[in-house]
XYZ file of N, CA and C in Angstrom:
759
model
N 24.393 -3.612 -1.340
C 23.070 -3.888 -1.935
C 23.217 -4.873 -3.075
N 22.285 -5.712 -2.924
C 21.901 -6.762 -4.214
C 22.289 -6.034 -5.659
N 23.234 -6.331 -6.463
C 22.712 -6.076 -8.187
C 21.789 -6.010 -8.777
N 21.190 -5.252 -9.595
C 19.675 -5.772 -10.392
C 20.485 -6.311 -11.508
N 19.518 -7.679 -12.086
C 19.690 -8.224 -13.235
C 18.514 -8.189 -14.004
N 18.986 -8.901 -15.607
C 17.937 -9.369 -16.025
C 17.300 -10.702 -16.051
N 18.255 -11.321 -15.360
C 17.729 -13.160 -15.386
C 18.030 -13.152 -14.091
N 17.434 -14.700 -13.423
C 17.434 -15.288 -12.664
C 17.570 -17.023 -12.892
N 17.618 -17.713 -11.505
C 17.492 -18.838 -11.502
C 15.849 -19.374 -11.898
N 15.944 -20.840 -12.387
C 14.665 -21.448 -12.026
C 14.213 -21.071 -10.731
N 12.544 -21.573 -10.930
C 11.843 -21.529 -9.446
C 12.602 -22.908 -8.249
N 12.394 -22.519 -7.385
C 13.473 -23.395 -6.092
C 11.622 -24.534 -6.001
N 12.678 -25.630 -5.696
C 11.729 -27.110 -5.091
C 10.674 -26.526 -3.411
N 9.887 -26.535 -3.124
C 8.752 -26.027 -2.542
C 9.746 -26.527 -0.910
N 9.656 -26.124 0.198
C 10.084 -26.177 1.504
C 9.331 -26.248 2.487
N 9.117 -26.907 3.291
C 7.783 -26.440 4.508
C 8.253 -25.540 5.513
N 9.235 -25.546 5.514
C 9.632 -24.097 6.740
C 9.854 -23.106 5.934
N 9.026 -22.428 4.597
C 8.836 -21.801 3.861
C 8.169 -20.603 4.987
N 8.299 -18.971 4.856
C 7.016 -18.210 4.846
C 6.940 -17.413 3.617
N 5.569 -17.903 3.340
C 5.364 -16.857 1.571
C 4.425 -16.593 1.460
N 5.059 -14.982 1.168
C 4.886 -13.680 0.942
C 4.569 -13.245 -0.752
N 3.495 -12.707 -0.866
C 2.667 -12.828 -2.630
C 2.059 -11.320 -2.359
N 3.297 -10.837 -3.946
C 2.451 -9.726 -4.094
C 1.091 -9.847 -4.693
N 0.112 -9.382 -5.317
C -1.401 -9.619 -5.979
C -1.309 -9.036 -7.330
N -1.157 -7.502 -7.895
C -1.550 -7.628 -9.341
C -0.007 -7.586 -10.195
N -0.058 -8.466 -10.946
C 1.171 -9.124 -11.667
C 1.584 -9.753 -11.041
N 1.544 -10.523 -10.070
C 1.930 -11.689 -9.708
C 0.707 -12.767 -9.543
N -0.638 -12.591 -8.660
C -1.383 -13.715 -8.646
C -2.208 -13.301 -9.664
N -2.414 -12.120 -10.111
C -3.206 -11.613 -11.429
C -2.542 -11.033 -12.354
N -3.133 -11.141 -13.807
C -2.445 -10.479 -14.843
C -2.739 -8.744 -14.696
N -1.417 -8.114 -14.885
C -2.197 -6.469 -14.944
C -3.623 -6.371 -16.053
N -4.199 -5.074 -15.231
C -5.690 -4.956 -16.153
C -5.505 -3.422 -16.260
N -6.554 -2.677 -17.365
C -6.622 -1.721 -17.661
C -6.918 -0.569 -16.891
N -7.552 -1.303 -15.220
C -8.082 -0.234 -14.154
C -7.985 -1.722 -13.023
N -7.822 -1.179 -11.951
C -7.542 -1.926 -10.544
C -9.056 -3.167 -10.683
N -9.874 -2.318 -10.922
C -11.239 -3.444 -10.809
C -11.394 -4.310 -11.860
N -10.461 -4.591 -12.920
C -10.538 -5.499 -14.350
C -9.979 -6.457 -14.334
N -9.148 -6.607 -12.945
C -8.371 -7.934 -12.687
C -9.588 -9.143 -13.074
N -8.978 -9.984 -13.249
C -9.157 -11.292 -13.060
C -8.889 -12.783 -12.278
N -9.188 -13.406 -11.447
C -8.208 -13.957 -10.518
C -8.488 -15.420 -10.861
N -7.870 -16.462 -10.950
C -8.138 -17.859 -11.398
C -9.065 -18.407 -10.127
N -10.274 -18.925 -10.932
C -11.045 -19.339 -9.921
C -10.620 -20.562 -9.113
N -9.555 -21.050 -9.243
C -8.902 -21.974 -8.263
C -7.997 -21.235 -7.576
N -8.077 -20.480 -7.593
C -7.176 -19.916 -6.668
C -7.307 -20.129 -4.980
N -8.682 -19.621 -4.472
C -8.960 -19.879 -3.471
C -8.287 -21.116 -2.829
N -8.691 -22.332 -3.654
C -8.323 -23.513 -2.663
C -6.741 -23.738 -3.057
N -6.145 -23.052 -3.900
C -4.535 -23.040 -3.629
C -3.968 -22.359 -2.327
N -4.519 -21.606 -2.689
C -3.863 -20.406 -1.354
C -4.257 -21.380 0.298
N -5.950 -22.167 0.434
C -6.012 -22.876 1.372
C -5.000 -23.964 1.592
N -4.526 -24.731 0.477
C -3.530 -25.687 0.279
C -2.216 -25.279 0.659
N -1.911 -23.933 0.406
C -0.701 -23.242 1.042
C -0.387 -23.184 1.932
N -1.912 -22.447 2.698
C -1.940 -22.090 4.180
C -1.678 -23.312 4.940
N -2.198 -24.767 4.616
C -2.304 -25.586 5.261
C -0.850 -26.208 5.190
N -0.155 -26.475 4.335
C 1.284 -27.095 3.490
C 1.802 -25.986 4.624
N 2.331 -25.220 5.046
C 3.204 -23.582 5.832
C 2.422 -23.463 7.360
N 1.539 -24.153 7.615
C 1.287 -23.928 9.331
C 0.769 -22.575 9.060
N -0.057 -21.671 8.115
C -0.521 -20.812 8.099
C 0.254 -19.420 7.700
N 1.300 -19.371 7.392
C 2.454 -18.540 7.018
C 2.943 -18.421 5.488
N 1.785 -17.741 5.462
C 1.050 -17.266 3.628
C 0.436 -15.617 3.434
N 0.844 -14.790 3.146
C 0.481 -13.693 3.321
C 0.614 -13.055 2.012
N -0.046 -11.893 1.648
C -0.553 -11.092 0.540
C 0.317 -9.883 1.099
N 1.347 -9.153 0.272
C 2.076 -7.876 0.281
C 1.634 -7.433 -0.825
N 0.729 -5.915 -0.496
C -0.002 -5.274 -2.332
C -0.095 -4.190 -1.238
N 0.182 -3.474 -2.741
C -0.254 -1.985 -2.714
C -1.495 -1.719 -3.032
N -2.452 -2.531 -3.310
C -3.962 -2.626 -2.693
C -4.433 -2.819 -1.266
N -5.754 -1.902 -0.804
C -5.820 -2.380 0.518
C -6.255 -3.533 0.333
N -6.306 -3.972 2.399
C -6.145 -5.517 1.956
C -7.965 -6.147 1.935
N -8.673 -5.342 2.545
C -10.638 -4.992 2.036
C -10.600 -5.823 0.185
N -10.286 -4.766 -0.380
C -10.124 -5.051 -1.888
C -9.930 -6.171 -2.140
N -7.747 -6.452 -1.665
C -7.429 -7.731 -1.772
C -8.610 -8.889 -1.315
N -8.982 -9.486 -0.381
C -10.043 -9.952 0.427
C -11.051 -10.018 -0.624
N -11.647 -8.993 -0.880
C -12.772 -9.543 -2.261
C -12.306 -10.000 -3.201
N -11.325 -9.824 -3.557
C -10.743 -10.395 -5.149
C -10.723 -11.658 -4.899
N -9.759 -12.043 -4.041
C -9.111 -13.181 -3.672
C -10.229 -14.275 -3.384
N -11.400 -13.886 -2.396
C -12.196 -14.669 -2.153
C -11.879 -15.624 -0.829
N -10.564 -14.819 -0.275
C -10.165 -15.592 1.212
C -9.375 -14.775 1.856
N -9.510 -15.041 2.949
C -8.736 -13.624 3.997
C -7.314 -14.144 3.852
N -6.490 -13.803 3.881
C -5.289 -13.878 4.549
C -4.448 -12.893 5.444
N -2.961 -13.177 6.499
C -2.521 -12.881 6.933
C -1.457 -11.801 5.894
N -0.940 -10.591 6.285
C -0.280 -9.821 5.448
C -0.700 -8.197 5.493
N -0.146 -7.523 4.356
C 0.379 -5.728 4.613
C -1.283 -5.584 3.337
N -1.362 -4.460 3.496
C -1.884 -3.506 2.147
C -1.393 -2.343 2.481
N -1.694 -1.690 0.970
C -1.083 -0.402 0.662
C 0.655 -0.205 1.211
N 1.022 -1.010 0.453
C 2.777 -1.406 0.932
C 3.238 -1.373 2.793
N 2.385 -1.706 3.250
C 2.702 -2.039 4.521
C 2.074 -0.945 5.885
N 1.189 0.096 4.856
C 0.485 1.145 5.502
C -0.946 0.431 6.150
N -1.447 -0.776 5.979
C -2.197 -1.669 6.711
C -1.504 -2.711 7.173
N -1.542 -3.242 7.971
C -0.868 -4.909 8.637
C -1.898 -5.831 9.170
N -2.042 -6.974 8.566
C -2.905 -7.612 9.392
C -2.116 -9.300 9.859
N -1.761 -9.912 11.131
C -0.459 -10.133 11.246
C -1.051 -11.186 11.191
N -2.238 -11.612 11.581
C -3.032 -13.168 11.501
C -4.046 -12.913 10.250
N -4.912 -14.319 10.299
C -6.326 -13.827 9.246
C -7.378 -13.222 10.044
N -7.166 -13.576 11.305
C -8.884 -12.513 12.097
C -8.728 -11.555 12.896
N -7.166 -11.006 12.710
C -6.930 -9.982 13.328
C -7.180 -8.744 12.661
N -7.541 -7.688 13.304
C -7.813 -6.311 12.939
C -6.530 -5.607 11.785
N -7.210 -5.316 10.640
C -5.955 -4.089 10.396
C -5.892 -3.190 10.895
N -4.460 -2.964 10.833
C -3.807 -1.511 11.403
C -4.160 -0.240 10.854
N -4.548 0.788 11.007
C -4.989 1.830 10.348
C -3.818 2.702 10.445
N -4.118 3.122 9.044
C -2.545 4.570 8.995
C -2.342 5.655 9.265
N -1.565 6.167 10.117
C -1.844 7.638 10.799
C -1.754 8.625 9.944
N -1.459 8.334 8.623
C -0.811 9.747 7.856
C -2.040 9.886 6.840
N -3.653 9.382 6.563
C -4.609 9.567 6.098
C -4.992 10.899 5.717
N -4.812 11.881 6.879
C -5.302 13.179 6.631
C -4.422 13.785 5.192
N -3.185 13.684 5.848
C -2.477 14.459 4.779
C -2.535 14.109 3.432
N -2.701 12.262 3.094
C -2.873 11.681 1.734
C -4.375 12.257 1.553
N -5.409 12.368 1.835
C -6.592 13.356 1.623
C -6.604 14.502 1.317
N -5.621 15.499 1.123
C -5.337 16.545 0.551
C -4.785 16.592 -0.501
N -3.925 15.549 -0.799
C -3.161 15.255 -2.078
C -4.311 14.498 -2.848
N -5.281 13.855 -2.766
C -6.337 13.348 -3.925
C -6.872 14.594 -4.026
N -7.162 15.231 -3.022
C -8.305 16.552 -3.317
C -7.205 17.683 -4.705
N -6.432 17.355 -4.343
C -5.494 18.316 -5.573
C -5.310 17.957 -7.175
N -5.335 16.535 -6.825
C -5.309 15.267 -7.974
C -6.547 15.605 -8.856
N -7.820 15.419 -7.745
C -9.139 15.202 -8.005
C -9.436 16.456 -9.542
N -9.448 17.216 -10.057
C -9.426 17.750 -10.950
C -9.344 17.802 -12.457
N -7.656 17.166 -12.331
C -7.376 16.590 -13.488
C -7.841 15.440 -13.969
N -8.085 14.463 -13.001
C -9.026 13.238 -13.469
C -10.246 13.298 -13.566
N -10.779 14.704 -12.880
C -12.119 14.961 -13.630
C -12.160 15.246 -14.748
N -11.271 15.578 -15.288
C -11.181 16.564 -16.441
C -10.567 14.885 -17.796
N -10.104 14.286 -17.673
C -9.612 13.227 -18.328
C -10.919 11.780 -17.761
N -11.626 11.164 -18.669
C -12.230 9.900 -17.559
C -11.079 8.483 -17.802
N -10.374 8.937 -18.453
C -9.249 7.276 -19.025
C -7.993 7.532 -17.869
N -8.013 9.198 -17.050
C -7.105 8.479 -15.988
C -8.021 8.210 -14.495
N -6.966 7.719 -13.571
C -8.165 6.792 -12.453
C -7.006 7.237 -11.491
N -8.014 7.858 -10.416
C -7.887 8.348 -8.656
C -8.079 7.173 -8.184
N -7.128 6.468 -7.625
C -7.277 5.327 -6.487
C -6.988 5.921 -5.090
N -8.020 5.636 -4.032
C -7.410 6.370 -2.817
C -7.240 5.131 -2.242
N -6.791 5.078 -1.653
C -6.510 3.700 -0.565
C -6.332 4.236 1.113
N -6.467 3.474 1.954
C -6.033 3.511 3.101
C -5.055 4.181 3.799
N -4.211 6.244 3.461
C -2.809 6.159 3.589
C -1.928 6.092 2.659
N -2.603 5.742 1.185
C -2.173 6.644 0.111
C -3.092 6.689 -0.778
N -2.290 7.496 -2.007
C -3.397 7.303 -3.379
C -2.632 7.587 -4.344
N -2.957 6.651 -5.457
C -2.635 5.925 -6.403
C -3.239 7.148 -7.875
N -2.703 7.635 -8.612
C -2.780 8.166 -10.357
C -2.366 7.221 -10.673
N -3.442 6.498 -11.936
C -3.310 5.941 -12.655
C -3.255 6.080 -14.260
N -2.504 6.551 -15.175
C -2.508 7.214 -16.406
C -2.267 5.598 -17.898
N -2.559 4.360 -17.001
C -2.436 3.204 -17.563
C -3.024 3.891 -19.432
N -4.477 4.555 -19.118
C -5.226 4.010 -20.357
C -4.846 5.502 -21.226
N -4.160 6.297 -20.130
C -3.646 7.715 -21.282
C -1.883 8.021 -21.462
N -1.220 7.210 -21.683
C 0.355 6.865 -21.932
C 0.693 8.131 -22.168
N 0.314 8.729 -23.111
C 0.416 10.181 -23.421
C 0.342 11.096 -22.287
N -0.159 10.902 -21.438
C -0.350 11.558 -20.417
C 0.653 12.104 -19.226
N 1.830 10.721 -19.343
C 2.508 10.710 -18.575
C 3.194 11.740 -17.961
N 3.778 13.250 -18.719
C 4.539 13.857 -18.349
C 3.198 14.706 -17.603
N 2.023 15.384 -18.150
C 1.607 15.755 -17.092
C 1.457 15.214 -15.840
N 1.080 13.920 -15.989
C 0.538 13.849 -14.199
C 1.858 13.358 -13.401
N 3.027 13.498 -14.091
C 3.974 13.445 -13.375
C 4.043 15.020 -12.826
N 3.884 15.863 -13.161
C 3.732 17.481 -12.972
C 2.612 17.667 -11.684
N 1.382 17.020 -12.099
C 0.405 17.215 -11.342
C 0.612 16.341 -9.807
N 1.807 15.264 -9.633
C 1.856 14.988 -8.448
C 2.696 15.391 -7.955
N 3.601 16.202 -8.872
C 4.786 17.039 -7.529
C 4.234 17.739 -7.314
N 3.521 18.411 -7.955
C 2.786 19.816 -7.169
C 1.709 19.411 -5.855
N 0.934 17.974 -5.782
C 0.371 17.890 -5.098
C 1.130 17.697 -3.805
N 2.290 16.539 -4.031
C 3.156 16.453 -2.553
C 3.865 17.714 -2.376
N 3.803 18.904 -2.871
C 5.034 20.105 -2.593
C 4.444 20.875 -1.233
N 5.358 20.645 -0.315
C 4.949 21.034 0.717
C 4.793 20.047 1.918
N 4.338 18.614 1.458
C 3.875 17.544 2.272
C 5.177 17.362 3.102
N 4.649 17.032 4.362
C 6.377 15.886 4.664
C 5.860 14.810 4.959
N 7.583 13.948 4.841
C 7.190 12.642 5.175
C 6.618 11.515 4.072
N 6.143 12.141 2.900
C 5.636 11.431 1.903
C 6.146 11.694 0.409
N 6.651 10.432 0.014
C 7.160 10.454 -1.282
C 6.276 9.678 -2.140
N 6.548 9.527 -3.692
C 6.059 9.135 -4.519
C 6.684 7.685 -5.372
N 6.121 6.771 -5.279
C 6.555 5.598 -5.606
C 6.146 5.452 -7.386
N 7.327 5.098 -8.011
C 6.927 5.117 -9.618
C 6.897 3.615 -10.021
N 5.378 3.336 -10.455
C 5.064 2.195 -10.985
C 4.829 2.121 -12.051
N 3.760 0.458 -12.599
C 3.852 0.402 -14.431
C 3.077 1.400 -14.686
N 3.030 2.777 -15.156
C 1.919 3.605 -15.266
C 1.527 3.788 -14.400
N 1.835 3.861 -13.506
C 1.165 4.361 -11.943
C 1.959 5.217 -11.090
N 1.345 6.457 -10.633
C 2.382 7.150 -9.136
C 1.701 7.253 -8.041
N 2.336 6.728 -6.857
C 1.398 6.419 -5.781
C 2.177 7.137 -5.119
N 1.688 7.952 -4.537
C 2.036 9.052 -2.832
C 1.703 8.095 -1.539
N 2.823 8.094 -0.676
C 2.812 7.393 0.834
C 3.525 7.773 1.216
N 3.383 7.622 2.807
C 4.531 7.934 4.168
C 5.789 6.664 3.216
N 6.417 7.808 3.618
C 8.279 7.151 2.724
C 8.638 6.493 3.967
N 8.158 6.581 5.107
C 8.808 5.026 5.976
C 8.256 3.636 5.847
N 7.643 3.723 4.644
C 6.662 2.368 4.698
C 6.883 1.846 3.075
N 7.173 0.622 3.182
C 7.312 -0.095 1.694
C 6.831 -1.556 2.255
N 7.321 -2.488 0.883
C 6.548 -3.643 0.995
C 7.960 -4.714 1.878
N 9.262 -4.095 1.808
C 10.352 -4.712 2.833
C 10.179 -4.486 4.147
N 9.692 -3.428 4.518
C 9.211 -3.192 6.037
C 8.022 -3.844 6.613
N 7.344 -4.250 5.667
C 5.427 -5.226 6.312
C 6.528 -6.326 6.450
N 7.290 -6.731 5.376
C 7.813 -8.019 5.253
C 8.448 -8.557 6.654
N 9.849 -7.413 7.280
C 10.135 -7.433 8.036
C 9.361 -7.551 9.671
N 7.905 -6.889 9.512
C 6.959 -6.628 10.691
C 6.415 -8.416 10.667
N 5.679 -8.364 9.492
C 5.067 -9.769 9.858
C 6.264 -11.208 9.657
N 7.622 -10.787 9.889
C 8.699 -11.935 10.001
C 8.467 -12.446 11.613
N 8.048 -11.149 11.766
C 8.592 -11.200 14.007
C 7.544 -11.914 14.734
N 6.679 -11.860 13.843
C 5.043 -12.736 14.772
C 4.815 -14.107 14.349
N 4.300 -15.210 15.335
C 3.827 -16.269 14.585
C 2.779 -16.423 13.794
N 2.867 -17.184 12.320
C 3.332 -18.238 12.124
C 4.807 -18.012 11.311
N 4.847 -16.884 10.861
C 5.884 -16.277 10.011
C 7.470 -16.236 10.955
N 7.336 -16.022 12.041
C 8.855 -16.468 13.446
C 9.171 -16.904 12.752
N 10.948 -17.414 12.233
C 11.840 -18.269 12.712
C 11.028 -19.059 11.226
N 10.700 -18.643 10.228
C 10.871 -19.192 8.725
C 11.413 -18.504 7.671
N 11.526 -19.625 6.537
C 12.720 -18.761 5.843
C 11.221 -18.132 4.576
N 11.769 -16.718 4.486
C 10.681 -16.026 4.010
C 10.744 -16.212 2.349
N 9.620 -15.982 1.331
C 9.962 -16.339 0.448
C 8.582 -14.966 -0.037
N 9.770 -14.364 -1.429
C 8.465 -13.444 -1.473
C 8.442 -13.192 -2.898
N 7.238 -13.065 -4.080
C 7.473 -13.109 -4.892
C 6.557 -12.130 -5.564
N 6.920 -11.611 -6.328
C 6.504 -9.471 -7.105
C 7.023 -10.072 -8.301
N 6.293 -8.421 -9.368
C 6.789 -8.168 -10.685
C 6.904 -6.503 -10.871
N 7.086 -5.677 -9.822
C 7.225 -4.223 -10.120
C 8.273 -3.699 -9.410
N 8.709 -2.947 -9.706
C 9.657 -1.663 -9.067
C 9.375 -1.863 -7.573
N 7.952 -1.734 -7.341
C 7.595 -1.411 -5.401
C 8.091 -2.475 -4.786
N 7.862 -4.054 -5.449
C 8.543 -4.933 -4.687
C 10.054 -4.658 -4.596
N 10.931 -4.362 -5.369
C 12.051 -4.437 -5.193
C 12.737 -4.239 -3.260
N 12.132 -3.310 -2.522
C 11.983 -3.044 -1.134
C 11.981 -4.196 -0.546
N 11.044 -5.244 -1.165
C 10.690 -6.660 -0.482
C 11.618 -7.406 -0.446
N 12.362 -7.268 -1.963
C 13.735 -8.557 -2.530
C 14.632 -7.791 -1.232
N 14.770 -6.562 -1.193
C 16.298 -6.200 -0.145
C 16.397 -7.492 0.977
N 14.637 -6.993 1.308
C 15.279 -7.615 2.935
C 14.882 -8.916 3.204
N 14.015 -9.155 1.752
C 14.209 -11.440 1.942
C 15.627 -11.460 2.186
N 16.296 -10.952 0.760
C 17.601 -11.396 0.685
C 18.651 -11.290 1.991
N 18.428 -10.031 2.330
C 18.896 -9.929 3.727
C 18.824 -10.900 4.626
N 17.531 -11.261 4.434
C 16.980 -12.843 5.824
C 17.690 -14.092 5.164
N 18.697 -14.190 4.205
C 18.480 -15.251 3.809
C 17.392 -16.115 3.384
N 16.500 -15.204 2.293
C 15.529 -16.054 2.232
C 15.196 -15.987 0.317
N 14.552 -16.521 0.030
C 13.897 -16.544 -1.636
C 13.606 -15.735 -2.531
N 13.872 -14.924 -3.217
C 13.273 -14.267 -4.167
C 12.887 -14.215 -5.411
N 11.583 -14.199 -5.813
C 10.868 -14.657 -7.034
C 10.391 -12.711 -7.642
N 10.928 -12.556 -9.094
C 10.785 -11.987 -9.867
C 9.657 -12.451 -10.862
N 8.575 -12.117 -11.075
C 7.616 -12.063 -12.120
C 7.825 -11.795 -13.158
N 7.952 -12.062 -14.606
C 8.217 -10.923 -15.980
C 9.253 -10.618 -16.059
N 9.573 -9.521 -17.199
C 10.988 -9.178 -17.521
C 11.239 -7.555 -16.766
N 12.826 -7.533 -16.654
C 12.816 -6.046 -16.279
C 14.019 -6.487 -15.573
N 14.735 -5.303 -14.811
C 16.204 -5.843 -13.791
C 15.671 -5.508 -12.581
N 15.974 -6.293 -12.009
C 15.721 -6.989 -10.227
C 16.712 -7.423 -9.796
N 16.289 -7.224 -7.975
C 17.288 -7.830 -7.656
C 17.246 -9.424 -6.773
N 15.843 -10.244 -7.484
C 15.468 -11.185 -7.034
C 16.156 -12.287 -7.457
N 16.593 -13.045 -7.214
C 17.433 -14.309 -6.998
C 16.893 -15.432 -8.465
N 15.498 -15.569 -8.345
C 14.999 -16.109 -9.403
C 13.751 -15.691 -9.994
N 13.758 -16.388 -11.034
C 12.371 -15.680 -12.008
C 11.983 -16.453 -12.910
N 10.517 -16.387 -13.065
C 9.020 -16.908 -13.864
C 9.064 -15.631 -14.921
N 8.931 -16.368 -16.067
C 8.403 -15.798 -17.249
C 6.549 -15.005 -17.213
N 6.124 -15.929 -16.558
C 4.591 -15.180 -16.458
C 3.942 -15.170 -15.130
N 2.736 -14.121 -15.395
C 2.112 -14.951 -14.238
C 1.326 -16.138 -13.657
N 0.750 -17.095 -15.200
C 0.370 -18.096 -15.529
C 1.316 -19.138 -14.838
N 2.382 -18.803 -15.480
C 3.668 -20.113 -14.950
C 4.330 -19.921 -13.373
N 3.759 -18.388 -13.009
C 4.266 -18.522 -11.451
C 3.014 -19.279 -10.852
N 1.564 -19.126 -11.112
C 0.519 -19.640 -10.454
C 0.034 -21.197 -10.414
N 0.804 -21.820 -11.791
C 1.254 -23.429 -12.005
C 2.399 -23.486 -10.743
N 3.050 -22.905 -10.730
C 4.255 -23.610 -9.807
C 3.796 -23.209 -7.999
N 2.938 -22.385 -7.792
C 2.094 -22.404 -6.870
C 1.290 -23.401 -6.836
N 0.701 -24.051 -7.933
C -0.396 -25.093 -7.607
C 0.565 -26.511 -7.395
N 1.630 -26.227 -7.682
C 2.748 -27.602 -7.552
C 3.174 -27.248 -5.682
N 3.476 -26.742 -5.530
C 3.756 -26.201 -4.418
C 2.862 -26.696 -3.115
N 1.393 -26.095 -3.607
C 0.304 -26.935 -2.878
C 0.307 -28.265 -2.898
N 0.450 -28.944 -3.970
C 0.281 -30.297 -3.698
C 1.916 -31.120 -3.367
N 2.612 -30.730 -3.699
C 3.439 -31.242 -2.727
C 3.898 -31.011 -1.439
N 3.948 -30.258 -0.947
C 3.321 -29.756 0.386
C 2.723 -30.577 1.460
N 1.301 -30.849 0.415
C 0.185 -31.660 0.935
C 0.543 -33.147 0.932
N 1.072 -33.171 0.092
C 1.717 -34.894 0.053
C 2.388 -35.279 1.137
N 3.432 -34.398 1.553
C 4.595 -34.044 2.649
C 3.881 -33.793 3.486
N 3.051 -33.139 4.088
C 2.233 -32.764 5.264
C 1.570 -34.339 6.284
């Protein structure tokens, strides 16, 4: 397995037999105080079109948001996973995949559901196949609802708990954001390119394994140890070197 560090290389010169792979909050958005406070640069849209077009269409969104959500934020469909790979959508007008393990993540919010009634600064995210405690705006909080989600998975199978910035998300433990990665490698336009995928949390780390594995790119967001190859100080300066990306691309195209 890869080392985690704390540094990396500069960002790499843009490639057209690129496929890239973008996580969404802390990477194309700054974290916010609740999932709906994001903010997304209103140029964004026609970067991501500039992408799609620069890559033969082999541009995809990996988030632990579904990809519905993603889709409104963003303001453009793309090809790619939500909820770490518990949705797949392998083109832009193809159907997502729906997750078989729904029922059981529906029992674990219903257990959740309580304590966040009881607190309004923490936040029940259900998603598609999992759900998300969010204790962002009660720090203090942390050791309980770390309490309150083992007790909810005790008993479950099949589903573990993923530890994020202030966040614990319950999902089927065969599914991360390296396995969508791996699914949408095998289909076109993504076939037979070198994958390039770029996060700022713990959940991506799954993703860096198996770029790296493919021989392919890895972009670290922010500070922290990873095991991504290179790294951007912000998310400002990763979304400049995306808009460089587009236009040279386009020049080259």
């Amino acid at each position: 397995m890869d080392s985690m560090k704390e540094d990396g290389l500069p960002l790499p010169a843009p490639q057209p037999g690129w496929a890239l792979f973008l996580d969404f909050d802390g990477t194309l958005t700054e974290l916010a105080p609740s999932p709906d406070a994001v903010v997304v640069d209103p140029a964004m849209p026609q970067v991501l079109a500039g992408l799609l077009e620069g890559l033969g269409g082999a541009v995809a969104v990996v988030s632990g948001r579904s990809l519905a959500e993603v889709d409104r934020l963003l303001g453009v469909v793309l090809p790619g996973a939500g909820v770490h790979g518990l949705e797949l959508r392998t083109h832009r007008d193809a159907e997502i995949r729906p997750p078989a393990e729904a029922e059981g993540i529906a029992v674990i919010a219903s257990v959740l559901t309580p304590l966040v009634e009881a607190d309004p600064r923490l936040i029940l995210e259900t998603k598609p196949g999992a759900v998300a405690l969010h204790y962002r705006r009660a720090p203090e909080r942390e050791k309980e609802c770390r309490a309150a989600m083992k007790a909810a998975v005790a008993g479950t199978t099949g589903i573990h708990v993923i530890d994020g910035k202030m966040v614990l998300e319950a999902k089927p433990d065969h599914v991360n954001k390296g396995y969508a990665i791996e699914n949408l490698m095998q289909v076109p336009p993504f076939a037979g390119r070198v994958p390039v995928f770029a996060g700022d949390d713990r959940t991506d780390e799954d993703g860096f394994g198996v770029v790296r594995a493919l021989k392919g790119v890895t972009i670290k967001i922010g500070p922290g140890l990873s095991r991504a190859e290179y790294r951007v100080a912000s998310v400002e300066a990763f979304i400049d070197w995306l808009k460089e990306v587009a236009s040279v691309l386009s020049d080259t195209g």
